[in-house]
mmCIF file of C-alpha atoms in Angstrom:
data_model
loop_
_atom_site.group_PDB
_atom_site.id
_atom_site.type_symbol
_atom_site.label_atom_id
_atom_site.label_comp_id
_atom_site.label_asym_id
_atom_site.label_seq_id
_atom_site.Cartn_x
_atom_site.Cartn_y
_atom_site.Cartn_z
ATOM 1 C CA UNK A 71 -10.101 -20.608 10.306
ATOM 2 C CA UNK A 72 -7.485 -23.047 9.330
ATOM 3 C CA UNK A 73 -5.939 -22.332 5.771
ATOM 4 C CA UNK A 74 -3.907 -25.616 4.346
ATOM 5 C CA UNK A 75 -4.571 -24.161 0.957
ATOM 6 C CA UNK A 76 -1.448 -24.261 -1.108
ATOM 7 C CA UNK A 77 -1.235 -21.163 -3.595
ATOM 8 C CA UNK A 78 1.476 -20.946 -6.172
ATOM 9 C CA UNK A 79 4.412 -17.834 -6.049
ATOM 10 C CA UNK A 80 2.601 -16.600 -9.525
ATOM 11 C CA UNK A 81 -1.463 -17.301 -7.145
ATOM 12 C CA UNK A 82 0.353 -15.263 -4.563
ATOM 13 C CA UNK A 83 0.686 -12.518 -6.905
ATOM 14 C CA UNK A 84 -2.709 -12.634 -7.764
ATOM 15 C CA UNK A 85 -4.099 -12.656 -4.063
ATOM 16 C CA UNK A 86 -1.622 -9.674 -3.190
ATOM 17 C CA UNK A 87 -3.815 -7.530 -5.769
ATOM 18 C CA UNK A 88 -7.369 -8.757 -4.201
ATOM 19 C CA UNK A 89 -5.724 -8.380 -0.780
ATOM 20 C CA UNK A 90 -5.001 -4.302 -1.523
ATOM 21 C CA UNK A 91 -7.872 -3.977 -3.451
ATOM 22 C CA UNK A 92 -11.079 -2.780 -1.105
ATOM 23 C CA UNK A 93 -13.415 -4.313 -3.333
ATOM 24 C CA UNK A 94 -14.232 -6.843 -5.649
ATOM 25 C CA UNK A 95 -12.267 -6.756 -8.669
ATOM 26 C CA UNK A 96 -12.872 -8.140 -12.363
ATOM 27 C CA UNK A 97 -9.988 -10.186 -14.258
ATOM 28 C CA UNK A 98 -9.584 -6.977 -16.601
ATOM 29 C CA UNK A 99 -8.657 -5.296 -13.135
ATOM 30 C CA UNK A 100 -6.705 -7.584 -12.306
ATOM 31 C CA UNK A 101 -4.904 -8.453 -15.116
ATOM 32 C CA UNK A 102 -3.792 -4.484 -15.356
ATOM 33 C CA UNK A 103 -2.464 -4.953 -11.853
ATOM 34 C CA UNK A 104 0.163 -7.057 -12.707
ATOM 35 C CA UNK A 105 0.738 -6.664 -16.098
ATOM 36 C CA UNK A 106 4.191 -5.998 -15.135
ATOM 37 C CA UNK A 107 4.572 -10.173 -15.316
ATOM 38 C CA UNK A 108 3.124 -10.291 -19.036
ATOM 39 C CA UNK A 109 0.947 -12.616 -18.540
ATOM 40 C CA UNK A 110 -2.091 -13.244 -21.099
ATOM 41 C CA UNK A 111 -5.488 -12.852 -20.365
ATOM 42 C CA UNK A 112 -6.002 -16.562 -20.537
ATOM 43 C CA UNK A 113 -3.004 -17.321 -18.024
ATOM 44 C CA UNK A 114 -4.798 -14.989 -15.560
ATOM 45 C CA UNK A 115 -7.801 -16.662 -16.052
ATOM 46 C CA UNK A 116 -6.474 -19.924 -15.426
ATOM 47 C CA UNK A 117 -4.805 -18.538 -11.896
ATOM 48 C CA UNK A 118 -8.333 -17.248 -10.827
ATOM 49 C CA UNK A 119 -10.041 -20.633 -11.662
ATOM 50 C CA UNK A 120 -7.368 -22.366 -9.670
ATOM 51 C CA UNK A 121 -7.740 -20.184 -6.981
ATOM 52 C CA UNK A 122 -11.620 -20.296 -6.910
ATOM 53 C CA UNK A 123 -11.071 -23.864 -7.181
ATOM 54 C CA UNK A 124 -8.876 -24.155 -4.154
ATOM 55 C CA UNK A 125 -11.285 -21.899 -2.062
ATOM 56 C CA UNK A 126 -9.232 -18.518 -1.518
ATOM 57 C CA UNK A 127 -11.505 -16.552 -3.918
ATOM 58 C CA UNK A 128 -14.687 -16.512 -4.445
ATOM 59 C CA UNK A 129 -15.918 -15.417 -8.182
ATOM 60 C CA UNK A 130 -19.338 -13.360 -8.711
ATOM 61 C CA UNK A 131 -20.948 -12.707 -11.776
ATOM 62 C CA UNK A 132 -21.829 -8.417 -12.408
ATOM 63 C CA UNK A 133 -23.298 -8.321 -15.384
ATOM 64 C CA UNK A 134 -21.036 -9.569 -18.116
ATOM 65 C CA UNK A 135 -17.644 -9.921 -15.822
ATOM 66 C CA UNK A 136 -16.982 -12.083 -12.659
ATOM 67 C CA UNK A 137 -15.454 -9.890 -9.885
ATOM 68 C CA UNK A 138 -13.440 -11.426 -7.523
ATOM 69 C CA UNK A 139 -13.085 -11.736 -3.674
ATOM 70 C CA UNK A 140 -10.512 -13.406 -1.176
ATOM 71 C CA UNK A 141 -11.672 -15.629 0.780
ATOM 72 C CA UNK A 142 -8.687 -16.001 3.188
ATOM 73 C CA UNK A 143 -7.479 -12.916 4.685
ATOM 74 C CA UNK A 144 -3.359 -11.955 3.847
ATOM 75 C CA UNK A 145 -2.984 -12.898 7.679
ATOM 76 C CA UNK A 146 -4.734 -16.320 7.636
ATOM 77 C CA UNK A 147 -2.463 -17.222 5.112
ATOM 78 C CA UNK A 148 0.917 -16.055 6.317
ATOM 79 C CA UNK A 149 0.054 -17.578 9.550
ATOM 80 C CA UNK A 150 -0.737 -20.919 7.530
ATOM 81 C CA UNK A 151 2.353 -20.664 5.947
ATOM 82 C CA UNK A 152 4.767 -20.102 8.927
ATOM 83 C CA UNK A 153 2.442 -22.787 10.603
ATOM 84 C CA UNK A 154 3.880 -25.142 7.167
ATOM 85 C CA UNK A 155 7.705 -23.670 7.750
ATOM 86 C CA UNK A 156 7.952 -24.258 11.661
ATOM 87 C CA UNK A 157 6.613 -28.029 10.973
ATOM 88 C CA UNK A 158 8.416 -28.585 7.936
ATOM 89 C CA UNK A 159 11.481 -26.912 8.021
ATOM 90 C CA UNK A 160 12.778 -26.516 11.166
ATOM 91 C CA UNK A 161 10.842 -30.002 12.689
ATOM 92 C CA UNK A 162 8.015 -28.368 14.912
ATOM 93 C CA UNK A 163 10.743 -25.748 16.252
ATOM 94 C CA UNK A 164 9.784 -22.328 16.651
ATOM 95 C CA UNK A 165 12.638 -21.503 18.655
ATOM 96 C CA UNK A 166 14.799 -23.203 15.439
ATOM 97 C CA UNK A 167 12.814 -20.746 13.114
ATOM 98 C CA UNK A 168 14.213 -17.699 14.863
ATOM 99 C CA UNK A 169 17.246 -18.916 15.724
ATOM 100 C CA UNK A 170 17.572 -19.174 11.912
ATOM 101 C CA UNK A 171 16.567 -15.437 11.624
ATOM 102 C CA UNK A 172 19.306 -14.331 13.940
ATOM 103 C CA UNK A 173 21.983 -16.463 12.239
ATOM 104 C CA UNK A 174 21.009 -15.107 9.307
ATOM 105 C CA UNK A 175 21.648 -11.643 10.356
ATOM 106 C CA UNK A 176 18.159 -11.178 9.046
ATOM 107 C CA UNK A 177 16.598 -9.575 11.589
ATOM 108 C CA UNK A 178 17.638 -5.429 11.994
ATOM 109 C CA UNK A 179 17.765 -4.135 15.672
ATOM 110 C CA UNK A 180 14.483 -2.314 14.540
ATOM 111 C CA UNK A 181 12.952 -5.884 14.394
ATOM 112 C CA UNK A 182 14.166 -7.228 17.667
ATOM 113 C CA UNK A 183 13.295 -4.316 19.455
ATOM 114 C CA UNK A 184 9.392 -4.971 18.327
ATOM 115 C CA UNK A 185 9.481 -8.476 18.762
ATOM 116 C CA UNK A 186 10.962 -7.951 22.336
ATOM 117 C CA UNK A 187 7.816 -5.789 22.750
ATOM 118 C CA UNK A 188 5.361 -8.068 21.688
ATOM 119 C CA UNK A 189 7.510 -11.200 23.825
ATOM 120 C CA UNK A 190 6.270 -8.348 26.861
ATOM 121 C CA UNK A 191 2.851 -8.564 25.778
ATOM 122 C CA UNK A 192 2.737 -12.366 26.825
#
């Protein structure tokens, strides 16, 4: 499934909660989930409509709450989003991407060592 569905840094915060979570949650749930970013009830609210909107959640009605549901798994989306970086960023370059990393220094030998593994793979 392709996923061109663009999701805000505060979205992603949401969608990192339904993505841990092993079942539906409501927006009471969710809202104590990351109350560390005091945000009101109303601001969540809006982020879940959005989100619905958008297609990443879905929203179901149990009794007198809506409990919600991703839609796109945590690794559609990263994959959409380095898809988004490799074409954007570093012009269709992969090989520009982790050249990047390495510059960078931000890749630990712990992290080459696994990606040499799964280079073996193919």
């Amino acid at each position: 499934m392709c996923m061109d569905i663009s999701i805000g840094k505060a979205e992603l915060e949401i969608m990192k909660v339904l993505w841990r979570s092993k079942k539906p949650l409501s927006s009471a749930e969710i809202g104590k989930a990351v109350e560390n970013h005091g945000w009101k009830r109303t601001t969540i609210a809006t982020f879940l409509a959005r989100l619905v909107d958008k297609g990443a959640i879905s929203a179901e009605q149990q009794g007198k709450s809506l409990y919600y549901t991703p839609i796109i798994t945590a690794k559609e989306y990263k994959k959409s989003q380095v898809k988004s970086l490799i074409k954007n960023v570093f012009d269709g370059s992969a090989q520009d991407l982790v050249a990047s990393l390495f510059e960078e220094k931000a890749l630990t030998d712990k992290d080459i060592e696994e990606l040499k593994s799964i280079f073996k793979g193919f």
